Every structure is written in structure tokens, then in C-alpha cells.
Amino acid sequence: MAAAETNPLHQFAIERIIPLHIGRFDVSFTNSAAYMVAAVLLVTAFILLTTRHARLVPGRWQSVTELSYEFIANMIEENAGHGSERYFPFIFSLFMFILLGNLLGMIPYTFTYTSHIIVTFALAAIVFIGVTLIGIARHGVRFLSLFVPHGVPLWLMPILVPIEVISYFIRPFTLSIRLFANMVAGHTTLAIFAGFVVSLGIFGFLPLAVTVALILLELLVAVLQAYVFAILTCLYLHDALHLH
Amino acid sequence: MELAAAKMIGAGLACFALAGAGVGIGLVFAALINSLARNPAAQVTPFAFLGFALAEATGLFGLLIAFLILFVF
């Protein structure tokens, strides 16, 4: 199994912790599920504990919770516009779930559940289906005017409308692949450079320096990709609520 | 043997995608420095990081293909 352990993609392997089968479906409790539960418990416990004895002048821990609340609330107000406040709980949970997934994965020897396309695609599909339903419920048939750009000559319409339609339906794929590709590429690059540290012997300090720099970049990317996922959700919500 | 060589060449070619990401990230931060030099009060840094993340992601798609060729197939 030496080959499997030196394979940089070995870290993404899913292992069954509690094997469980219902009918023909494999619903085992895996390491991926364990990290998701851990992320949800961590966020919930942190927010509950820091606001339990909430004061008017916040302490250090309480201000972390308040800062993250205000950060997301401002982002939704600026990007999704009027009438989007009621979607705050969903976008806040989405942001925290992805952020914790990315950050827990930065601890060595842990599993990153956002590095699996099925997880990110499920999140993106929830956003896409939800936003489309909100748009249809709010505007009915007028929702289709989203696909017709403003102030464009009529003869360009046969070209532009299909492009708009395609760019709308491609959203869940770009949204999920962006997060998944960032996580997989980042973690694989880290594993490859970490492997060079051992194999280069005395010159191992060179890849070690690169690894330290890459970990800083990956921490930035982990936060940034959670932010990008949340802000794009806000922009899609803006389209559905206000039609351009 | 040809297959192994072709995989190496393919992985190398897939990394060309990172040239585009490099150009894109360079443009984003050049524009950020330009705008901050002209108007230091401009509130554009969050948009710059959003642009950085979007530009970087397109390059990583190519890098991901390279990793898939090397380690999966």
C-alpha cells in the first residue's frame, strides 16, 4: 500500500466508519459525513456559547460572532438588494458550512468534504433550484425576461437569448466546479510539494519553504472561495428578485 | 511506453491554462493598484479579491485536469 499512501490523491479517499445499507442504497456513515457533522456542531456550538451571555459591549469571542453576522448581512444587503433579508439564515449557514469545510481541511491529515464534486454540486443545485423557484413564484411568466437583454437590437436576439439561457443553466456547474477545483488542486499541490521535502534529502528546505507559502495561499483561498460561493448566491438571488 | 509519454505531455499541456490565470490575476491587481493610486479612498479591495478568486479558479480547472491525467488515469 506504499503506492497508495504516496499518491497525492489518497487524501480524498472516502472511508466507511459505520457501514450501513438500506435496501440497495449504501448510506454508510463515512469520514466525509463525520467532518460535516463536526463542522455543523462547531459552528452551532461556537455561536451559541459566544452569545449565551451576550452583552451590549461585546467581548472578544462575542465580537467574532457579531463580525461574521454583520459581514454576511452587509454582503446580502449590498448584492441582493431590497427584500433579500429573509434569505439571510440560508446564506449564513451556507457560508459557514463551506468555510468550516475548507478550514477543517487545512489541518494536516484531515478530510476536506468540499473537495468532492457531489458535495459542492448538491450545494450549488440547492441554490440554483431555490433561486429559480423564488424567481418564478415572484414574477411568474415575467421571469423569462431575465433571458432577454435590455437595449439590444431585435436582429441580435436569436444569438443573445440562447447565450443568456445557456449561461443561466450552466450556473450550478460553474459554481460547484469552482469550489471543488480550488480545493482539489490546492490540496494536491500541497501534497506533491510535501512529498518533495522527504525525497530531496538535504535540499528539502526549498520545497518546505514553498509549502509554507502555499499553506498561506490556501488559507486565503479557503476563506475566499466560501466568500465567492456566498456572494454569487447573493447575485443570483438578486437576479431572481429584481430581474436585472 | 507511448501511453506514459503521452500522459506526461498531456499533463504539461494542461498546465498552459495557468498562463491565463496568471495574466488574469496580474490584470486584477494592476487595476487595483491603479485605482488605489488615483483615489486612495476607493472601496474596491473586496471586488479585487472577488476577481482574483474568479480568475484563479479558471486556471485551476486546467491544473486539475493535469492532476487527473497524472494520478487517476
Short mmCIF file of N, CA and C in Angstrom, two decimals, chain A residues 17-180:
data_model
loop_
_atom_site.label_atom_id
_atom_site.label_comp_id
_atom_site.label_asym_id
_atom_site.label_seq_id
_atom_site.Cartn_x
_atom_site.Cartn_y
_atom_site.Cartn_z
N ILE A 17 -16.99 4.61 8.10
CA ILE A 17 -16.74 4.47 9.54
C ILE A 17 -17.76 3.49 10.13
N ILE A 18 -19.05 3.72 9.84
CA ILE A 18 -20.10 2.80 10.28
C ILE A 18 -20.81 2.31 9.02
N PRO A 19 -20.49 1.09 8.54
CA PRO A 19 -21.16 0.60 7.32
C PRO A 19 -22.65 0.42 7.57
N LEU A 20 -23.47 0.84 6.61
CA LEU A 20 -24.91 0.82 6.78
C LEU A 20 -25.54 0.73 5.40
N HIS A 21 -26.43 -0.24 5.24
CA HIS A 21 -27.11 -0.40 3.94
C HIS A 21 -28.61 -0.43 4.17
N ILE A 22 -29.32 0.40 3.39
CA ILE A 22 -30.77 0.34 3.42
C ILE A 22 -31.21 -0.08 2.03
N GLY A 23 -31.74 -1.31 1.92
CA GLY A 23 -32.11 -1.82 0.61
C GLY A 23 -30.89 -1.90 -0.28
N ARG A 24 -30.97 -1.27 -1.46
CA ARG A 24 -29.84 -1.29 -2.38
C ARG A 24 -28.94 -0.09 -2.19
N PHE A 25 -29.28 0.80 -1.25
CA PHE A 25 -28.52 2.04 -1.11
C PHE A 25 -27.49 1.92 0.01
N ASP A 26 -26.30 2.45 -0.29
CA ASP A 26 -25.22 2.48 0.70
C ASP A 26 -25.31 3.81 1.44
N VAL A 27 -25.78 3.78 2.68
CA VAL A 27 -25.91 5.02 3.45
C VAL A 27 -24.96 5.01 4.64
N SER A 28 -23.77 4.43 4.41
CA SER A 28 -22.79 4.33 5.49
C SER A 28 -22.41 5.71 6.02
N PHE A 29 -22.08 5.75 7.31
CA PHE A 29 -21.55 6.97 7.92
C PHE A 29 -20.07 7.03 7.59
N THR A 30 -19.67 7.95 6.68
CA THR A 30 -18.29 7.98 6.20
C THR A 30 -17.50 9.07 6.90
N ASN A 31 -16.20 9.14 6.59
CA ASN A 31 -15.39 10.22 7.16
C ASN A 31 -15.86 11.57 6.65
N SER A 32 -16.40 11.59 5.41
CA SER A 32 -16.95 12.84 4.88
C SER A 32 -18.12 13.31 5.74
N ALA A 33 -19.04 12.38 6.04
CA ALA A 33 -20.20 12.74 6.86
C ALA A 33 -19.75 13.16 8.25
N ALA A 34 -18.72 12.48 8.79
CA ALA A 34 -18.24 12.83 10.13
C ALA A 34 -17.74 14.26 10.17
N TYR A 35 -16.99 14.68 9.12
CA TYR A 35 -16.48 16.06 9.12
C TYR A 35 -17.60 17.07 8.92
N MET A 36 -18.64 16.70 8.15
CA MET A 36 -19.78 17.62 8.01
C MET A 36 -20.46 17.82 9.35
N VAL A 37 -20.68 16.70 10.08
CA VAL A 37 -21.31 16.81 11.40
C VAL A 37 -20.44 17.66 12.32
N ALA A 38 -19.11 17.43 12.26
CA ALA A 38 -18.20 18.20 13.10
C ALA A 38 -18.29 19.68 12.78
N ALA A 39 -18.34 20.02 11.48
CA ALA A 39 -18.40 21.43 11.08
C ALA A 39 -19.68 22.08 11.60
N VAL A 40 -20.81 21.40 11.42
CA VAL A 40 -22.09 21.97 11.86
C VAL A 40 -22.09 22.13 13.38
N LEU A 41 -21.60 21.10 14.10
CA LEU A 41 -21.57 21.19 15.56
C LEU A 41 -20.67 22.32 16.03
N LEU A 42 -19.49 22.47 15.37
CA LEU A 42 -18.54 23.52 15.76
C LEU A 42 -19.16 24.90 15.61
N VAL A 43 -19.77 25.16 14.44
CA VAL A 43 -20.36 26.49 14.20
C VAL A 43 -21.49 26.74 15.19
N THR A 44 -22.38 25.74 15.34
CA THR A 44 -23.53 25.92 16.23
C THR A 44 -23.07 26.16 17.66
N ALA A 45 -22.13 25.32 18.13
CA ALA A 45 -21.65 25.46 19.50
C ALA A 45 -20.97 26.80 19.69
N PHE A 46 -20.16 27.21 18.72
CA PHE A 46 -19.43 28.48 18.85
C PHE A 46 -20.40 29.65 18.97
N ILE A 47 -21.39 29.67 18.07
CA ILE A 47 -22.32 30.81 18.07
C ILE A 47 -23.18 30.79 19.33
N LEU A 48 -23.63 29.60 19.75
CA LEU A 48 -24.46 29.53 20.96
C LEU A 48 -23.67 29.94 22.20
N LEU A 49 -22.42 29.42 22.32
CA LEU A 49 -21.63 29.70 23.52
C LEU A 49 -21.23 31.16 23.60
N THR A 50 -20.89 31.77 22.43
CA THR A 50 -20.40 33.16 22.49
C THR A 50 -21.53 34.16 22.67
N THR A 51 -22.78 33.76 22.38
CA THR A 51 -23.87 34.73 22.56
C THR A 51 -24.75 34.37 23.74
N ARG A 52 -24.31 33.39 24.57
CA ARG A 52 -25.17 32.96 25.67
C ARG A 52 -25.32 34.07 26.71
N HIS A 53 -24.18 34.69 27.06
CA HIS A 53 -24.25 35.82 27.99
C HIS A 53 -23.92 37.08 27.19
N ALA A 54 -24.74 37.34 26.16
CA ALA A 54 -24.45 38.46 25.26
C ALA A 54 -24.54 39.78 26.02
N ARG A 55 -23.54 40.65 25.77
CA ARG A 55 -23.54 41.97 26.41
C ARG A 55 -23.61 43.04 25.34
N LEU A 56 -23.98 44.24 25.78
CA LEU A 56 -24.09 45.35 24.84
C LEU A 56 -22.73 45.69 24.26
N VAL A 57 -21.70 45.69 25.14
CA VAL A 57 -20.34 45.86 24.66
C VAL A 57 -19.73 44.47 24.53
N PRO A 58 -19.51 43.96 23.31
CA PRO A 58 -19.11 42.57 23.15
C PRO A 58 -17.68 42.32 23.59
N GLY A 59 -17.46 41.12 24.14
CA GLY A 59 -16.11 40.68 24.44
C GLY A 59 -15.45 40.18 23.16
N ARG A 60 -14.27 39.55 23.31
CA ARG A 60 -13.55 39.09 22.12
C ARG A 60 -14.32 38.04 21.35
N TRP A 61 -14.82 37.02 22.09
CA TRP A 61 -15.47 35.92 21.40
C TRP A 61 -16.79 36.36 20.79
N GLN A 62 -17.54 37.16 21.56
CA GLN A 62 -18.83 37.61 21.05
C GLN A 62 -18.65 38.46 19.81
N SER A 63 -17.56 39.26 19.75
CA SER A 63 -17.37 40.13 18.60
C SER A 63 -17.03 39.33 17.35
N VAL A 64 -16.42 38.14 17.50
CA VAL A 64 -16.18 37.29 16.33
C VAL A 64 -17.51 36.90 15.69
N THR A 65 -18.45 36.45 16.54
CA THR A 65 -19.78 36.08 16.05
C THR A 65 -20.48 37.28 15.42
N GLU A 66 -20.38 38.45 16.10
CA GLU A 66 -21.06 39.63 15.58
C GLU A 66 -20.45 40.09 14.26
N LEU A 67 -19.10 39.99 14.16
CA LEU A 67 -18.43 40.40 12.92
C LEU A 67 -18.89 39.52 11.76
N SER A 68 -18.95 38.19 11.99
CA SER A 68 -19.34 37.31 10.88
C SER A 68 -20.80 37.55 10.51
N TYR A 69 -21.64 37.82 11.51
CA TYR A 69 -23.05 38.14 11.23
C TYR A 69 -23.15 39.39 10.37
N GLU A 70 -22.43 40.46 10.80
CA GLU A 70 -22.52 41.73 10.07
C GLU A 70 -21.93 41.61 8.68
N PHE A 71 -20.85 40.82 8.56
CA PHE A 71 -20.20 40.64 7.26
C PHE A 71 -21.18 40.06 6.25
N ILE A 72 -21.89 38.99 6.63
CA ILE A 72 -22.84 38.37 5.71
C ILE A 72 -24.06 39.26 5.51
N ALA A 73 -24.52 39.90 6.59
CA ALA A 73 -25.70 40.76 6.45
C ALA A 73 -25.43 41.91 5.49
N ASN A 74 -24.25 42.54 5.60
CA ASN A 74 -23.89 43.63 4.68
C ASN A 74 -23.77 43.12 3.26
N MET A 75 -23.15 41.93 3.11
CA MET A 75 -22.96 41.38 1.77
C MET A 75 -24.31 41.14 1.10
N ILE A 76 -25.27 40.59 1.85
CA ILE A 76 -26.59 40.31 1.26
C ILE A 76 -27.28 41.61 0.90
N GLU A 77 -27.18 42.60 1.79
CA GLU A 77 -27.89 43.86 1.53
C GLU A 77 -27.30 44.56 0.30
N GLU A 78 -25.96 44.54 0.18
CA GLU A 78 -25.33 45.24 -0.94
C GLU A 78 -25.54 44.53 -2.26
N ASN A 79 -25.54 43.19 -2.24
CA ASN A 79 -25.52 42.46 -3.50
C ASN A 79 -26.86 41.91 -3.92
N ALA A 80 -27.73 41.57 -2.97
CA ALA A 80 -29.02 41.01 -3.35
C ALA A 80 -30.13 42.05 -3.30
N GLY A 81 -29.86 43.19 -2.69
CA GLY A 81 -30.81 44.29 -2.74
C GLY A 81 -32.00 44.13 -1.83
N HIS A 82 -33.00 44.97 -2.10
CA HIS A 82 -34.18 45.07 -1.26
C HIS A 82 -34.96 43.76 -1.23
N GLY A 83 -35.46 43.38 -0.04
CA GLY A 83 -36.32 42.21 0.08
C GLY A 83 -35.56 40.90 0.21
N SER A 84 -34.23 40.97 0.40
CA SER A 84 -33.44 39.74 0.46
C SER A 84 -33.10 39.37 1.90
N GLU A 85 -33.54 40.18 2.89
CA GLU A 85 -33.13 39.94 4.29
C GLU A 85 -33.64 38.59 4.78
N ARG A 86 -34.79 38.15 4.27
CA ARG A 86 -35.36 36.91 4.78
C ARG A 86 -34.56 35.68 4.36
N TYR A 87 -33.63 35.84 3.40
CA TYR A 87 -32.79 34.71 2.99
C TYR A 87 -31.47 34.68 3.74
N PHE A 88 -31.32 35.60 4.72
CA PHE A 88 -30.07 35.65 5.49
C PHE A 88 -29.73 34.32 6.16
N PRO A 89 -30.66 33.64 6.85
CA PRO A 89 -30.27 32.39 7.53
C PRO A 89 -29.69 31.36 6.59
N PHE A 90 -30.27 31.24 5.40
CA PHE A 90 -29.76 30.24 4.45
C PHE A 90 -28.35 30.58 3.99
N ILE A 91 -28.14 31.86 3.61
CA ILE A 91 -26.82 32.22 3.08
C ILE A 91 -25.77 32.18 4.17
N PHE A 92 -26.14 32.56 5.41
CA PHE A 92 -25.19 32.49 6.52
C PHE A 92 -24.80 31.03 6.79
N SER A 93 -25.79 30.12 6.80
CA SER A 93 -25.47 28.70 7.03
C SER A 93 -24.60 28.16 5.92
N LEU A 94 -24.94 28.52 4.67
CA LEU A 94 -24.17 28.06 3.51
C LEU A 94 -22.71 28.51 3.62
N PHE A 95 -22.52 29.81 3.93
CA PHE A 95 -21.17 30.36 4.04
C PHE A 95 -20.39 29.66 5.15
N MET A 96 -21.01 29.48 6.31
CA MET A 96 -20.31 28.88 7.44
C MET A 96 -19.98 27.40 7.16
N PHE A 97 -20.90 26.70 6.51
CA PHE A 97 -20.68 25.28 6.21
C PHE A 97 -19.49 25.11 5.27
N ILE A 98 -19.44 25.95 4.22
CA ILE A 98 -18.33 25.85 3.27
C ILE A 98 -17.03 26.31 3.91
N LEU A 99 -17.10 27.43 4.68
CA LEU A 99 -15.90 27.96 5.32
C LEU A 99 -15.30 26.93 6.27
N LEU A 100 -16.14 26.31 7.11
CA LEU A 100 -15.64 25.32 8.06
C LEU A 100 -15.09 24.10 7.33
N GLY A 101 -15.75 23.69 6.24
CA GLY A 101 -15.25 22.56 5.46
C GLY A 101 -13.87 22.85 4.91
N ASN A 102 -13.69 24.06 4.37
CA ASN A 102 -12.39 24.43 3.80
C ASN A 102 -11.33 24.54 4.89
N LEU A 103 -11.68 25.15 6.02
CA LEU A 103 -10.68 25.40 7.06
C LEU A 103 -10.32 24.13 7.82
N LEU A 104 -11.33 23.26 8.08
CA LEU A 104 -11.02 21.98 8.74
C LEU A 104 -10.09 21.15 7.86
N GLY A 105 -10.26 21.27 6.53
CA GLY A 105 -9.41 20.53 5.61
C GLY A 105 -7.98 21.02 5.60
N MET A 106 -7.73 22.24 6.09
CA MET A 106 -6.37 22.77 6.10
C MET A 106 -5.55 22.18 7.24
N ILE A 107 -6.19 21.53 8.23
CA ILE A 107 -5.45 20.85 9.28
C ILE A 107 -4.86 19.58 8.68
N PRO A 108 -3.54 19.34 8.85
CA PRO A 108 -2.94 18.15 8.22
C PRO A 108 -3.64 16.85 8.65
N TYR A 109 -3.73 15.92 7.73
CA TYR A 109 -4.31 14.58 7.94
C TYR A 109 -5.83 14.61 8.16
N THR A 110 -6.47 15.72 7.84
CA THR A 110 -7.93 15.72 7.91
C THR A 110 -8.51 15.58 6.51
N PHE A 111 -9.82 15.44 6.48
CA PHE A 111 -10.54 15.24 5.23
C PHE A 111 -11.26 16.54 4.87
N THR A 112 -11.28 16.89 3.57
CA THR A 112 -11.97 18.10 3.12
C THR A 112 -13.22 17.70 2.37
N TYR A 113 -14.40 17.90 2.97
CA TYR A 113 -15.59 17.43 2.25
C TYR A 113 -15.93 18.31 1.05
N THR A 114 -15.44 19.57 1.03
CA THR A 114 -15.71 20.41 -0.14
C THR A 114 -14.83 20.01 -1.34
N SER A 115 -13.95 19.01 -1.17
CA SER A 115 -13.14 18.57 -2.30
C SER A 115 -13.84 17.48 -3.09
N HIS A 116 -15.11 17.22 -2.79
CA HIS A 116 -15.85 16.22 -3.55
C HIS A 116 -16.93 16.91 -4.36
N ILE A 117 -16.92 16.63 -5.67
CA ILE A 117 -17.82 17.34 -6.58
C ILE A 117 -19.27 17.11 -6.21
N ILE A 118 -19.60 15.96 -5.64
CA ILE A 118 -21.00 15.69 -5.35
C ILE A 118 -21.49 16.58 -4.21
N VAL A 119 -20.60 16.89 -3.25
CA VAL A 119 -20.99 17.77 -2.14
C VAL A 119 -21.22 19.18 -2.65
N THR A 120 -20.22 19.71 -3.41
CA THR A 120 -20.36 21.09 -3.89
C THR A 120 -21.50 21.19 -4.90
N PHE A 121 -21.69 20.13 -5.71
CA PHE A 121 -22.77 20.20 -6.69
C PHE A 121 -24.13 20.17 -6.00
N ALA A 122 -24.25 19.39 -4.91
CA ALA A 122 -25.52 19.39 -4.18
C ALA A 122 -25.80 20.77 -3.62
N LEU A 123 -24.77 21.43 -3.06
CA LEU A 123 -24.97 22.79 -2.52
C LEU A 123 -25.39 23.75 -3.64
N ALA A 124 -24.68 23.66 -4.79
CA ALA A 124 -24.97 24.57 -5.89
C ALA A 124 -26.36 24.28 -6.47
N ALA A 125 -26.76 23.01 -6.49
CA ALA A 125 -28.08 22.67 -7.03
C ALA A 125 -29.18 23.20 -6.12
N ILE A 126 -28.97 23.15 -4.80
CA ILE A 126 -29.95 23.73 -3.87
C ILE A 126 -30.12 25.21 -4.17
N VAL A 127 -28.97 25.92 -4.33
CA VAL A 127 -29.02 27.35 -4.61
C VAL A 127 -29.75 27.60 -5.93
N PHE A 128 -29.38 26.86 -6.98
CA PHE A 128 -29.93 27.10 -8.31
C PHE A 128 -31.43 26.84 -8.34
N ILE A 129 -31.86 25.68 -7.81
CA ILE A 129 -33.29 25.33 -7.84
C ILE A 129 -34.07 26.32 -6.97
N GLY A 130 -33.54 26.62 -5.79
CA GLY A 130 -34.22 27.54 -4.89
C GLY A 130 -34.40 28.91 -5.52
N VAL A 131 -33.31 29.44 -6.11
CA VAL A 131 -33.36 30.78 -6.72
C VAL A 131 -34.34 30.80 -7.89
N THR A 132 -34.32 29.75 -8.71
CA THR A 132 -35.24 29.70 -9.86
C THR A 132 -36.68 29.66 -9.38
N LEU A 133 -36.96 28.87 -8.34
CA LEU A 133 -38.33 28.80 -7.83
C LEU A 133 -38.77 30.13 -7.23
N ILE A 134 -37.85 30.81 -6.52
CA ILE A 134 -38.19 32.13 -5.96
C ILE A 134 -38.54 33.09 -7.09
N GLY A 135 -37.72 33.07 -8.17
CA GLY A 135 -37.98 33.96 -9.31
C GLY A 135 -39.31 33.68 -9.95
N ILE A 136 -39.65 32.40 -10.16
CA ILE A 136 -40.92 32.05 -10.81
C ILE A 136 -42.09 32.40 -9.90
N ALA A 137 -41.93 32.12 -8.59
CA ALA A 137 -43.02 32.43 -7.67
C ALA A 137 -43.27 33.92 -7.59
N ARG A 138 -42.23 34.73 -7.72
CA ARG A 138 -42.36 36.16 -7.56
C ARG A 138 -42.87 36.84 -8.83
N HIS A 139 -42.36 36.40 -10.00
CA HIS A 139 -42.64 37.12 -11.23
C HIS A 139 -43.46 36.34 -12.23
N GLY A 140 -43.67 35.04 -11.99
CA GLY A 140 -44.44 34.24 -12.94
C GLY A 140 -43.77 34.20 -14.30
N VAL A 141 -44.55 34.46 -15.35
CA VAL A 141 -44.01 34.36 -16.71
C VAL A 141 -42.99 35.47 -16.97
N ARG A 142 -43.12 36.60 -16.26
CA ARG A 142 -42.18 37.70 -16.50
C ARG A 142 -40.75 37.32 -16.10
N PHE A 143 -40.59 36.22 -15.37
CA PHE A 143 -39.26 35.75 -15.00
C PHE A 143 -38.43 35.46 -16.25
N LEU A 144 -39.12 35.09 -17.35
CA LEU A 144 -38.41 34.76 -18.59
C LEU A 144 -37.72 35.99 -19.19
N SER A 145 -38.13 37.21 -18.77
CA SER A 145 -37.48 38.41 -19.30
C SER A 145 -36.03 38.49 -18.82
N LEU A 146 -35.65 37.64 -17.85
CA LEU A 146 -34.26 37.55 -17.43
C LEU A 146 -33.35 37.14 -18.58
N PHE A 147 -33.92 36.39 -19.53
CA PHE A 147 -33.12 35.89 -20.65
C PHE A 147 -33.07 36.86 -21.82
N VAL A 148 -33.77 38.00 -21.72
CA VAL A 148 -33.79 38.97 -22.81
C VAL A 148 -33.02 40.21 -22.37
N PRO A 149 -31.83 40.44 -22.92
CA PRO A 149 -31.04 41.60 -22.50
C PRO A 149 -31.72 42.90 -22.94
N HIS A 150 -31.49 43.97 -22.14
CA HIS A 150 -32.10 45.26 -22.43
C HIS A 150 -31.33 46.01 -23.51
N GLY A 151 -32.04 46.84 -24.30
CA GLY A 151 -31.42 47.77 -25.23
C GLY A 151 -30.58 47.12 -26.29
N VAL A 152 -31.03 45.98 -26.78
CA VAL A 152 -30.27 45.27 -27.82
C VAL A 152 -31.15 45.23 -29.08
N PRO A 153 -30.58 45.52 -30.27
CA PRO A 153 -31.40 45.46 -31.50
C PRO A 153 -32.01 44.08 -31.70
N LEU A 154 -33.20 44.09 -32.33
CA LEU A 154 -34.00 42.87 -32.41
C LEU A 154 -33.29 41.75 -33.17
N TRP A 155 -32.50 42.13 -34.20
CA TRP A 155 -31.87 41.08 -35.01
C TRP A 155 -30.78 40.34 -34.26
N LEU A 156 -30.33 40.89 -33.13
CA LEU A 156 -29.30 40.19 -32.34
C LEU A 156 -29.92 39.17 -31.37
N MET A 157 -31.26 39.28 -31.17
CA MET A 157 -31.92 38.44 -30.18
C MET A 157 -31.72 36.93 -30.39
N PRO A 158 -31.85 36.42 -31.64
CA PRO A 158 -31.68 34.97 -31.82
C PRO A 158 -30.32 34.45 -31.37
N ILE A 159 -29.30 35.36 -31.35
CA ILE A 159 -27.98 34.94 -30.89
C ILE A 159 -27.88 35.10 -29.38
N LEU A 160 -28.38 36.25 -28.88
CA LEU A 160 -28.13 36.58 -27.47
C LEU A 160 -28.99 35.78 -26.51
N VAL A 161 -30.24 35.52 -26.89
CA VAL A 161 -31.12 34.80 -25.96
C VAL A 161 -30.62 33.39 -25.66
N PRO A 162 -30.21 32.60 -26.68
CA PRO A 162 -29.63 31.28 -26.33
C PRO A 162 -28.39 31.38 -25.46
N ILE A 163 -27.57 32.41 -25.69
CA ILE A 163 -26.37 32.57 -24.86
C ILE A 163 -26.77 32.83 -23.41
N GLU A 164 -27.79 33.71 -23.22
CA GLU A 164 -28.26 34.01 -21.87
C GLU A 164 -28.83 32.76 -21.20
N VAL A 165 -29.59 31.97 -21.98
CA VAL A 165 -30.20 30.75 -21.43
C VAL A 165 -29.11 29.78 -21.00
N ILE A 166 -28.10 29.59 -21.89
CA ILE A 166 -27.02 28.66 -21.55
C ILE A 166 -26.27 29.15 -20.32
N SER A 167 -25.97 30.46 -20.29
CA SER A 167 -25.20 30.98 -19.15
C SER A 167 -26.00 30.89 -17.86
N TYR A 168 -27.35 30.85 -17.98
CA TYR A 168 -28.14 30.67 -16.76
C TYR A 168 -28.08 29.23 -16.29
N PHE A 169 -28.24 28.28 -17.22
CA PHE A 169 -28.31 26.88 -16.80
C PHE A 169 -26.94 26.28 -16.49
N ILE A 170 -25.88 27.00 -16.85
CA ILE A 170 -24.54 26.49 -16.56
C ILE A 170 -24.10 26.91 -15.16
N ARG A 171 -24.90 27.80 -14.52
CA ARG A 171 -24.52 28.34 -13.21
C ARG A 171 -24.23 27.28 -12.14
N PRO A 172 -25.11 26.28 -11.93
CA PRO A 172 -24.79 25.32 -10.87
C PRO A 172 -23.48 24.59 -11.12
N PHE A 173 -23.14 24.38 -12.41
CA PHE A 173 -21.90 23.65 -12.72
C PHE A 173 -20.68 24.53 -12.44
N THR A 174 -20.69 25.80 -12.90
CA THR A 174 -19.53 26.65 -12.63
C THR A 174 -19.38 26.89 -11.14
N LEU A 175 -20.52 27.09 -10.46
CA LEU A 175 -20.47 27.35 -9.02
C LEU A 175 -19.84 26.18 -8.26
N SER A 176 -20.24 24.94 -8.61
CA SER A 176 -19.72 23.79 -7.87
C SER A 176 -18.31 23.45 -8.30
N ILE A 177 -18.02 23.54 -9.62
CA ILE A 177 -16.68 23.13 -10.07
C ILE A 177 -15.63 24.13 -9.57
N ARG A 178 -16.01 25.41 -9.44
CA ARG A 178 -15.04 26.41 -8.96
C ARG A 178 -14.55 26.03 -7.56
N LEU A 179 -15.47 25.73 -6.65
CA LEU A 179 -15.10 25.38 -5.28
C LEU A 179 -14.34 24.07 -5.24
N PHE A 180 -14.87 23.07 -5.95
CA PHE A 180 -14.26 21.73 -5.95
C PHE A 180 -12.86 21.77 -6.54
#
